[in-house]
Tab-separated table of C-alpha atoms and ligand atoms in Angstrom:
chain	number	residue	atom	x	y	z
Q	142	UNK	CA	167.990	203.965	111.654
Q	143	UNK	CA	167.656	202.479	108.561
Q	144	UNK	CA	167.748	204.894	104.831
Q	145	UNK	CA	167.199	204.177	101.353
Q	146	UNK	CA	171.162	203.183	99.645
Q	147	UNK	CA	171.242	205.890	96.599
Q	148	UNK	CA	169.803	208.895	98.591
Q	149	UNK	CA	171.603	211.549	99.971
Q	150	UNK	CA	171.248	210.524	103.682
Q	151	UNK	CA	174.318	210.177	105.424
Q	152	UNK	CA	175.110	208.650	109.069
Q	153	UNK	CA	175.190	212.074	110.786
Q	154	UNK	CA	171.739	212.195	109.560
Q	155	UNK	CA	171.013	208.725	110.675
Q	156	UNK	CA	172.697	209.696	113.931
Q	157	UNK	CA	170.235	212.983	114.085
Q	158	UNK	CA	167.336	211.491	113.498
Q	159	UNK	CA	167.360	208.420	115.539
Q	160	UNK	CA	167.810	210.851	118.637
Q	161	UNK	CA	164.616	212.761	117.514
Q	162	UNK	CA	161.969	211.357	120.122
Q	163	UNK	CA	159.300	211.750	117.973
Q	164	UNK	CA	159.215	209.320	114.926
Q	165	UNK	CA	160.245	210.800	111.378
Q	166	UNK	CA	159.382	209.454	108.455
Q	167	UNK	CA	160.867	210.957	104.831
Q	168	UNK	CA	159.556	209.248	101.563
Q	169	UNK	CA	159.991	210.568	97.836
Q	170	UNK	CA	157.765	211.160	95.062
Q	171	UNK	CA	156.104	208.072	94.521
Q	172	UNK	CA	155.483	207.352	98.430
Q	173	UNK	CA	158.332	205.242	98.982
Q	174	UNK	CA	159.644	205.519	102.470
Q	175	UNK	CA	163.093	206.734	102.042
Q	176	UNK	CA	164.244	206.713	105.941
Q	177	UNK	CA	162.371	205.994	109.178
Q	178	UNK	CA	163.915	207.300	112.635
Q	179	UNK	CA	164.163	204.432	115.442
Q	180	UNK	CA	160.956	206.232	116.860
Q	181	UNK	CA	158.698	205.707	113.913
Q	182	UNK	CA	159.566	201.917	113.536
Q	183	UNK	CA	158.873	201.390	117.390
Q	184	UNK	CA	156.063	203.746	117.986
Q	185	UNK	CA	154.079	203.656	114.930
Q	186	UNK	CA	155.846	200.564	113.499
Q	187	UNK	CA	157.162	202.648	109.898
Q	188	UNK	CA	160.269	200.422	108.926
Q	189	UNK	CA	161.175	199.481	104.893
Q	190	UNK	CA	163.030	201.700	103.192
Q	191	UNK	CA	162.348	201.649	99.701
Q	192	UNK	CA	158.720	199.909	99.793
Q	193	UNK	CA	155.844	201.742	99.611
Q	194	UNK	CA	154.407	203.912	102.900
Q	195	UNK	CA	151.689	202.898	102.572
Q	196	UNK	CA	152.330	199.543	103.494
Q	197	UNK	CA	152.909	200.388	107.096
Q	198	UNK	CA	150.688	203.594	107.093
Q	199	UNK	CA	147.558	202.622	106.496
Q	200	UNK	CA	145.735	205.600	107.711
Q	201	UNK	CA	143.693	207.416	105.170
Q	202	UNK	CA	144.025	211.122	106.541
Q	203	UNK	CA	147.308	210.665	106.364
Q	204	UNK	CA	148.274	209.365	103.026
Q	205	UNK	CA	145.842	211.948	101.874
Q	206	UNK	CA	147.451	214.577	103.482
Q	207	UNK	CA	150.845	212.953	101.968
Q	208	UNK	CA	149.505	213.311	98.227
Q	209	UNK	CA	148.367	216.397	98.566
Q	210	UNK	CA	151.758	217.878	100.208
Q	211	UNK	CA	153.380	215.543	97.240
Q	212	UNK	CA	151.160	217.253	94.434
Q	213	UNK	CA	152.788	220.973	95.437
Q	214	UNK	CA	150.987	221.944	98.716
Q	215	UNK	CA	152.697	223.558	101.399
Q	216	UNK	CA	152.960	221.824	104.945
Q	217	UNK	CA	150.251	221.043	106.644
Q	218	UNK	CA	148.904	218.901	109.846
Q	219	UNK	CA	145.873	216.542	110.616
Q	220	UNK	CA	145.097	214.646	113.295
Q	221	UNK	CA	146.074	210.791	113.335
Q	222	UNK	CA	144.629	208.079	116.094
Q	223	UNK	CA	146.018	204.657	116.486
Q	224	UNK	CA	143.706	202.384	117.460
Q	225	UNK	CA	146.509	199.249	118.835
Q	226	UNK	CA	147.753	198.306	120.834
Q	227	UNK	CA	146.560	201.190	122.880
Q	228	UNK	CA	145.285	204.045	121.102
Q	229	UNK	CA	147.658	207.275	120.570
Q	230	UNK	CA	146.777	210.457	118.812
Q	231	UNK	CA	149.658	212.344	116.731
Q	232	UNK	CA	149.687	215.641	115.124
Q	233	UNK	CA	151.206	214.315	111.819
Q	234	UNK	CA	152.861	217.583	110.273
Q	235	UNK	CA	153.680	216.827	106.716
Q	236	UNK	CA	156.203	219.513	104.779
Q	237	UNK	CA	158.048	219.203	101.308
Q	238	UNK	CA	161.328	218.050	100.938
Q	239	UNK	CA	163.270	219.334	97.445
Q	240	UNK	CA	163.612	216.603	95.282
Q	241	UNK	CA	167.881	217.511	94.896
Q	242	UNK	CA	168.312	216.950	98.641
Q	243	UNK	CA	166.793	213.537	98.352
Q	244	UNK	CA	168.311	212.180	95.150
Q	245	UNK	CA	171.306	212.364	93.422
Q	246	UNK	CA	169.557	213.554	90.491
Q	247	UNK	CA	169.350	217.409	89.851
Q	248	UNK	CA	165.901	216.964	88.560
Q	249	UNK	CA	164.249	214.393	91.072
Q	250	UNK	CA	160.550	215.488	92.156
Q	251	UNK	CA	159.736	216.742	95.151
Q	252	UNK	CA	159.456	214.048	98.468
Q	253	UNK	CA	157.990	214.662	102.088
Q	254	UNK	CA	158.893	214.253	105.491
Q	255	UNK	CA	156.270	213.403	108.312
Q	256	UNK	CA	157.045	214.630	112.164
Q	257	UNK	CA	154.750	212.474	114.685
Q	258	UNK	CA	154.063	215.194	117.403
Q	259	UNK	CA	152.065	213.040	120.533
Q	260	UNK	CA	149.167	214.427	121.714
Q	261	UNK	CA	147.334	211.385	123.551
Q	262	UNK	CA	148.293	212.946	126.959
Q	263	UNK	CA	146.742	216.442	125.785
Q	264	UNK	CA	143.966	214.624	124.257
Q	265	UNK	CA	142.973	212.844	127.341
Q	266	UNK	CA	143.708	215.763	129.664
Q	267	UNK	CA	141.301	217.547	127.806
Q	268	UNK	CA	138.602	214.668	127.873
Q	269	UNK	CA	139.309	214.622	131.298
Q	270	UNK	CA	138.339	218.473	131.663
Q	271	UNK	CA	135.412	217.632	129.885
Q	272	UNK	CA	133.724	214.740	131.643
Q	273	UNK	CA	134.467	216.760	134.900
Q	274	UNK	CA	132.468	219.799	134.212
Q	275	UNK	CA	129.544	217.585	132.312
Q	276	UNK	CA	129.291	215.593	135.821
Q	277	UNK	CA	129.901	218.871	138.084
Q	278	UNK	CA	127.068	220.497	136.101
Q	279	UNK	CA	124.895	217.141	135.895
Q	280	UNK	CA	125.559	217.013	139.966
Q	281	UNK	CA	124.656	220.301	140.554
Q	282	UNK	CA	121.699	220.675	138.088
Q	283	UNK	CA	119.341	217.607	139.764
Q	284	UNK	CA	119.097	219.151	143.575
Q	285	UNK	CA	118.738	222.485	141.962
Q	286	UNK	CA	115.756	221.695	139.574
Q	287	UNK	CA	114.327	220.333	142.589
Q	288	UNK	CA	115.242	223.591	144.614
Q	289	UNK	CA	113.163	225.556	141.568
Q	290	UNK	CA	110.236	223.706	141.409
Q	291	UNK	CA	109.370	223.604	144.827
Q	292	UNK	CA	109.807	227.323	144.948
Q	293	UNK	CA	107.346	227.367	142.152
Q	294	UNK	CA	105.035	225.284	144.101
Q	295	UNK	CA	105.584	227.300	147.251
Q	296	UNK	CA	104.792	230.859	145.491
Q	297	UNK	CA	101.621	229.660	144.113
Q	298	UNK	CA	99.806	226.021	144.252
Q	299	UNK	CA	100.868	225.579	148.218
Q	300	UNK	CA	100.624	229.382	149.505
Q	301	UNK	CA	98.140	228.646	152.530
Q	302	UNK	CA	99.006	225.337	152.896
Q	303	UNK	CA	100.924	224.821	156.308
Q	304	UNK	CA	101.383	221.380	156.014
Q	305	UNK	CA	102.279	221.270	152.478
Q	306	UNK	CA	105.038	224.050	153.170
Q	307	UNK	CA	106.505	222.428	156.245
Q	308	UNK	CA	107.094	219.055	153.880
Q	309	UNK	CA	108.840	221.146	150.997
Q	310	UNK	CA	110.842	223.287	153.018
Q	311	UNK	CA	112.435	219.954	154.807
Q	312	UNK	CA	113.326	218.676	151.228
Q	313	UNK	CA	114.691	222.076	150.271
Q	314	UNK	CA	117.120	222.029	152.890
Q	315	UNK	CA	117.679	218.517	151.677
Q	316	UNK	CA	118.353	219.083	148.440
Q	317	UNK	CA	120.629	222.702	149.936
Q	318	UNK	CA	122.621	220.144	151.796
Q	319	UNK	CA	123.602	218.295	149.306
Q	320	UNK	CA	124.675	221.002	146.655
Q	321	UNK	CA	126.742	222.288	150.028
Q	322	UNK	CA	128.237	218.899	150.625
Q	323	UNK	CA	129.007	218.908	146.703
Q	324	UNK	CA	131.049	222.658	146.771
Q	325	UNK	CA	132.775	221.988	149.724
Q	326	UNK	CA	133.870	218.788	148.253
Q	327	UNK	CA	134.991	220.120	145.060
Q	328	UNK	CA	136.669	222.670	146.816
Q	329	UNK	CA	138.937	220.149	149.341
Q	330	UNK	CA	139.816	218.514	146.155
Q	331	UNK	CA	141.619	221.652	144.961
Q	332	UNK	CA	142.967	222.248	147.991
Q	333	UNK	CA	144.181	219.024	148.535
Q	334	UNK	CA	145.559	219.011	144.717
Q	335	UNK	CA	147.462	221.948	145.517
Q	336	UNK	CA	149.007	220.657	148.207
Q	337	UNK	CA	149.451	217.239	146.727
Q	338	UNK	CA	153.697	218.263	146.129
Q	339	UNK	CA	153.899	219.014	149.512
Q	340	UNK	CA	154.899	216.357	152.316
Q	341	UNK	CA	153.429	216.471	155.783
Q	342	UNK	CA	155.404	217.269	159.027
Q	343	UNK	CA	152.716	216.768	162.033
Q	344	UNK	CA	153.773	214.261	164.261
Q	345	UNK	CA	149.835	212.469	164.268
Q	346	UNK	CA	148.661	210.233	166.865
Q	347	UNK	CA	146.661	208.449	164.574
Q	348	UNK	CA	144.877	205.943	167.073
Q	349	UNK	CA	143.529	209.423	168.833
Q	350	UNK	CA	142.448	210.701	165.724
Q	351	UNK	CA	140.465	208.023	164.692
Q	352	UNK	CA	138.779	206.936	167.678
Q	353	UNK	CA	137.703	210.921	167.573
Q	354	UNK	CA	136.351	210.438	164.041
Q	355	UNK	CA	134.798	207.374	164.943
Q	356	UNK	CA	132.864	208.504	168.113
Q	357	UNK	CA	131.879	211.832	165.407
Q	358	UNK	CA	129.915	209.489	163.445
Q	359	UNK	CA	127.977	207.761	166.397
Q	360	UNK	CA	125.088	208.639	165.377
Q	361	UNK	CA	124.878	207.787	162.389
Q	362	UNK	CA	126.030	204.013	163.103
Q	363	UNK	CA	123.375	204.199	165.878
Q	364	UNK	CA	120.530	204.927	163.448
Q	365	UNK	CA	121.637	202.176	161.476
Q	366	UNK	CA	121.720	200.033	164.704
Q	367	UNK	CA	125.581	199.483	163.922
Q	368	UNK	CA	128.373	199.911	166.002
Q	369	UNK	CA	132.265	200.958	164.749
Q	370	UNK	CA	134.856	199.200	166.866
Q	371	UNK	CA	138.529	200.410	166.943
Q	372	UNK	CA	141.401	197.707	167.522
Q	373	UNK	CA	144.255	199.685	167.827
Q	374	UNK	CA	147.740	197.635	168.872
Q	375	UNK	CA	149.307	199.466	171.700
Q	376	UNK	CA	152.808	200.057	170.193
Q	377	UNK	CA	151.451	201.947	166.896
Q	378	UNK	CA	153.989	204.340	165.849
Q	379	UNK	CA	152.929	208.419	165.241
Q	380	UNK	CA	152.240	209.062	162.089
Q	381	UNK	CA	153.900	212.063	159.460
Q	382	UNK	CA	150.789	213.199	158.413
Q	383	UNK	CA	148.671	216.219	158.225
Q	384	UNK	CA	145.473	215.333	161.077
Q	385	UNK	CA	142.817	217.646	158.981
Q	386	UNK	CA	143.463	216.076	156.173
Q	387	UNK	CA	143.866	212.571	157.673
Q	388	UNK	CA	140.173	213.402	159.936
Q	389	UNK	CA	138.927	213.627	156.476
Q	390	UNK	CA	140.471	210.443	155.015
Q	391	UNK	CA	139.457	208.320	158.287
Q	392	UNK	CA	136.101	209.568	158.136
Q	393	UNK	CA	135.095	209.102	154.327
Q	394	UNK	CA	135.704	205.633	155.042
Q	395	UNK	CA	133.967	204.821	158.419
Q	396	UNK	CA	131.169	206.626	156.543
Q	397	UNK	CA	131.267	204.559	153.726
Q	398	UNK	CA	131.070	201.238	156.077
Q	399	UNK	CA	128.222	202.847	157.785
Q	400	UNK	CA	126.601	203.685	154.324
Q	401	UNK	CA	127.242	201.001	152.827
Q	402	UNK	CA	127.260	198.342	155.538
Q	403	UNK	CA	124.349	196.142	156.391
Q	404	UNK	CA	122.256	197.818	159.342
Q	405	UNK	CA	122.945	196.022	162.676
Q	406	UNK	CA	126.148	194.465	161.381
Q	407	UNK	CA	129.708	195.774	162.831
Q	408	UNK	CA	132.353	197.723	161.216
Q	409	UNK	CA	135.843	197.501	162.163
Q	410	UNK	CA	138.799	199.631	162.572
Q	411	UNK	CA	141.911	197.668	162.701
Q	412	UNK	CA	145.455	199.854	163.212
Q	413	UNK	CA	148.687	198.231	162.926
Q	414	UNK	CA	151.672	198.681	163.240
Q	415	UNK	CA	154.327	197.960	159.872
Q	416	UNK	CA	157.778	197.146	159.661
Q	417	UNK	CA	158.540	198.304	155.968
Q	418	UNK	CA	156.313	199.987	153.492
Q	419	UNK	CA	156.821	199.512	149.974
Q	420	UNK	CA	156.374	203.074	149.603
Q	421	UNK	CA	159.327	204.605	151.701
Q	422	UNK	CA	161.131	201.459	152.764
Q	423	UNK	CA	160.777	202.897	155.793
Q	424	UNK	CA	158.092	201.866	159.339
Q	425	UNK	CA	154.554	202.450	158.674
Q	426	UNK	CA	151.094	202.268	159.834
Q	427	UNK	CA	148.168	200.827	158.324
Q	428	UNK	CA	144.791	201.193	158.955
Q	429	UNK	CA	141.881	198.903	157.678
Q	430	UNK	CA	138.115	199.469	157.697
Q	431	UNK	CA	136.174	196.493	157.666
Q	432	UNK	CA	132.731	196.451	156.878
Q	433	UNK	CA	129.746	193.750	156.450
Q	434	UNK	CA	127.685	194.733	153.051
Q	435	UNK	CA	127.010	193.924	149.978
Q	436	UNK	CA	130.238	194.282	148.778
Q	437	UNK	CA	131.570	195.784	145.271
Q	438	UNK	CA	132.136	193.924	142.270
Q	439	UNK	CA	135.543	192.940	141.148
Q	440	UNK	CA	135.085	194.942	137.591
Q	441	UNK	CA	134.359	198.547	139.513
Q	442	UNK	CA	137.171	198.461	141.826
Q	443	UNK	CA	140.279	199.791	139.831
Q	444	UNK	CA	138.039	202.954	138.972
Q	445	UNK	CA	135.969	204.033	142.783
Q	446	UNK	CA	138.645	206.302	143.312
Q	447	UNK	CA	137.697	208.302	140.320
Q	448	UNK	CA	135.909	211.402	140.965
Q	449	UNK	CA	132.526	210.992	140.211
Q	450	UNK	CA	132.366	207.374	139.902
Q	451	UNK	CA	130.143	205.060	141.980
Q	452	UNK	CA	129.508	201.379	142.141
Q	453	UNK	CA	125.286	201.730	142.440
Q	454	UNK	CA	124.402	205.030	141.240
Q	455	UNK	CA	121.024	205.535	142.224
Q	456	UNK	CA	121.791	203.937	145.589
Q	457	UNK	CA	124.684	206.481	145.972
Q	458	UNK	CA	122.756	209.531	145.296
Q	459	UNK	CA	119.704	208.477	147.725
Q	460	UNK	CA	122.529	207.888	150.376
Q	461	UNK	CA	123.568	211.662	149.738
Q	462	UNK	CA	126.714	210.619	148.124
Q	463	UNK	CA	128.608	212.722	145.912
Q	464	UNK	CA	131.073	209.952	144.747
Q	465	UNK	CA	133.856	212.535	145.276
Q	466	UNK	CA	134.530	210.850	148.728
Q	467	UNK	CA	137.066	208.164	147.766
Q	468	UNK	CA	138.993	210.638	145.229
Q	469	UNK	CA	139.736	212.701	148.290
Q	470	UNK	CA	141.182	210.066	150.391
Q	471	UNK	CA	143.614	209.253	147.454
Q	472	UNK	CA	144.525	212.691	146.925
Q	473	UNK	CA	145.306	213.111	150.570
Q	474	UNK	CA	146.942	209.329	150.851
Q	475	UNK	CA	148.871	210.018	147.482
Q	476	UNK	CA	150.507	213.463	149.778
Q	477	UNK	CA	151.077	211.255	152.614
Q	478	UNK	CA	153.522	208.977	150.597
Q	479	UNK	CA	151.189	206.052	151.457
Q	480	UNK	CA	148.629	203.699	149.733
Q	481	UNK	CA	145.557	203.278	149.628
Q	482	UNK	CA	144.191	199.381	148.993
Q	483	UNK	CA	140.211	197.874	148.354
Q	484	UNK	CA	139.317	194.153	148.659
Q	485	UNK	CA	136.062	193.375	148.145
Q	486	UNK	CA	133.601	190.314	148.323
Q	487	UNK	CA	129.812	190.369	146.864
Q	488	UNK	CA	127.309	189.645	149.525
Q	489	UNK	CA	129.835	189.521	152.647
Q	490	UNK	CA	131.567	193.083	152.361
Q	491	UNK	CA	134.185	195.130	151.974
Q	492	UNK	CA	137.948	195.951	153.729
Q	493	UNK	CA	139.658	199.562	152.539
Q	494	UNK	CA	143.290	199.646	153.805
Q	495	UNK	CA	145.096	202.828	154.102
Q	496	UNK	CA	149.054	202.517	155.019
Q	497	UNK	CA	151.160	205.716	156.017
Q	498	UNK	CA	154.639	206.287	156.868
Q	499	UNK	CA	155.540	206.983	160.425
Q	500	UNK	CA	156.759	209.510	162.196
Q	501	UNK	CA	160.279	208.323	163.597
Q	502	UNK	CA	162.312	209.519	166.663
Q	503	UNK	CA	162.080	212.697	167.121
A	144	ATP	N1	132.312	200.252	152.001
A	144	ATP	C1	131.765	200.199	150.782
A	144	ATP	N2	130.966	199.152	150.415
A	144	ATP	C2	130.407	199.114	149.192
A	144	ATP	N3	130.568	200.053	148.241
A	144	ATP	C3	131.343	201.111	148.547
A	144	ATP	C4	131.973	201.244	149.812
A	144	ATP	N4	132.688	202.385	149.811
A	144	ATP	C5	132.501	202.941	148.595
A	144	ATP	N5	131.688	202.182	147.831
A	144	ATP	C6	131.306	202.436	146.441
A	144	ATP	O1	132.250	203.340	145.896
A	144	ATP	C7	131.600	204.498	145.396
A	144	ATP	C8	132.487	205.695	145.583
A	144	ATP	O2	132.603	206.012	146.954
A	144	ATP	P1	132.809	207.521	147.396
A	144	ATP	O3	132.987	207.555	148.868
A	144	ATP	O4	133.885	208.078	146.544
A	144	ATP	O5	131.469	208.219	146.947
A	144	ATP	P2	130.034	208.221	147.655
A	144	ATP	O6	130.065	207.478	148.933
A	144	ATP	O7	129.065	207.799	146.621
A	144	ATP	O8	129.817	209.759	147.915
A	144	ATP	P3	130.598	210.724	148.955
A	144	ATP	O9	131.448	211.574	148.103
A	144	ATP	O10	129.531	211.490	149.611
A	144	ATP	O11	131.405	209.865	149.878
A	144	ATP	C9	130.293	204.552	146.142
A	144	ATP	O12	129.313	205.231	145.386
A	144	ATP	C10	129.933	203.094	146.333
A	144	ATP	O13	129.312	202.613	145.153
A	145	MG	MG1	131.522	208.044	150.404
């Protein structure tokens, strides 16, 4: 840490302040920076003592809050964002500092120090919170406006009218499915988020389990004239895994390849067996899903396991998607110790790779 020669600071100060994580800035009277902790020259880049703070504090709240403390306020604390190199919000508490514990002189004016408190991880946590009740509600608010209005229609523009009825209740239950698939979603999420800490201790025979996931979803590969082929090598390993939680994970993304996947193409299951994952250092398994469609573009990828987030919106929703799909499988791969991989093509399709440790000797 560098201080101002002349001032009162002395190396057990230096020593003090340099293991404060949060950067510390003290100036005098005129704004001069009078010593800067190692934190505020590497986090918010406040070196010089003895030139002005300005010079490396060019944020306007905060000199302002700096005059005012200067002019005979008592402490106070705004709100600071750095924009670069990536932005970081501070609670910048300014508080007087006597002018005789700064200077030599008896009658110095009064200087300031400035405590950088972080907040970018509260800040964002809080956004976070935000953005995931707006899209809950949003989510929730379409299929139910629908659910009102045809109950309007029902009571009083279609009572009488078979027909009419007959249509309307099928898109109720429709629209009821969806806000269903949409709880029960949200709700595995928690669950799954709960349990996140937690390792696994089935013994899974994950070949089994998929081909039992896969043969679930039949019929909807059927409709689509597709069919969902497992290659499975013989000598995969069990798995240490959790097989509800796994069904789930296998099955969001045969359904995706079925979804998403170009009718009467094939989608493939391919199970391997792995010497060493990068995860555990230990044998693994991985399992790939291969699918012929239209692909997802580069730019979306490092974000589709957000909740919420989808490639093609509108094409999501008229598929039934919730978009919460892919956020489950890396909650439930993140428990499993493993990792979950997308590579993508436009116009030829899509491979999602899951790898999991596995189980060992028993
Ligand atoms: N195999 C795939 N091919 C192309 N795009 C895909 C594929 N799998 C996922 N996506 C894209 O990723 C997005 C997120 O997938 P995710 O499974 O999380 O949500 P969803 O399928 O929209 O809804 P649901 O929660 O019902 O599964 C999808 O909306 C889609 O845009
Ligand atoms: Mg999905």
């Amino acid at each position: 840490m560098e201080f101002k020669s002349g001032t009162k600071f002395s190396r057990l100060d230096a020593a003090v302040l340099d293991s404060i994580p949060e950067p510390v800035v003290v100036i005098d009277h005129q704004r001069d920076v009078v010593a800067a902790n190692r934190s505020a020259e590497i986090d918010i880049g406040v070196t010089y003592p003895g030139r002005a703070l300005a010079l490396s504090l060019r944020h306007p709240a905060a000199l302002e809050a700096v005059d005012q403390v200067l002019a005979g306020d008592p402490a106070r604390t705004v709100e600071v964002t750095f924009p670069s190199p990536s932005p970081r919000t501070f609670d910048l508490i300014v508080a007087p500092v006597p002018g005789d514990a700064l200077s030599q002189s008896s009658s110095a004016k009064a200087g300031a120090v400035l405590v950088f408190h972080d907040i970018t991880a509260e800040k964002m946590a809080d956004q976070m919170r935000a953005d995931f009740v707006a899209n809950v509600s949003h989510e929730l608010r379409s299929p139910l406006s629908a659910l009102v209005g045809f109950i309007e229609t029902l009571q009083g523009p279609a009572q009488g009218d078979k027909e009419a009825q007959e249509k309307f209740f099928g898109i109720m239950a429709v629209e009821a499915g969806r806000m269903k698939r949409l709880i029960e979603d949200l709700l595995s999420l928690s669950a799954i988020e709960v349990e996140e800490h937690v390792a696994p201790q089935d013994r899974v025979r994950v070949v089994e389990l998929i081909e039992g996931v896969v043969e679930s979803l039949g019929q909807g590969a059927e409709a689509k004239d597709m069919k969902v082929i497992v290659d499975a090598s013989e000598d995969t390993p069990k798995v240490l895994g959790d097989s509800d939680f796994l069904v789930q994970v296998i099955r969001n993304l045969v359904e995706n390849a079925i979804f998403y996947g170009r009718a009467g193409t094939q989608v493939t299951v391919t199970v391997r067996p792995m010497d060493r994952l990068a995860e555990t250092g230990g044998p693994g398994v991985s399992v790939a899903v291969t699918d012929s469609g239209e692909g997802i573009a580069r730019e979306h990828l490092p974000r589709l396991t957000e909740r919420f987030y989808r490639a093609d919106t509108a094409r999501s929703r008229q598929l039934g998607g919730t978009g919460l799909g892919l956020a489950i499988v890396k909650h439930i791969i993140n428990r499993h110790r493993g990792r979950l991989t997308i590579d993508s093509e436009l116009g030829k399709g899509s491979v999602f790779t899951i790898t999991l440790p596995a189980a060992g000797p028993k």
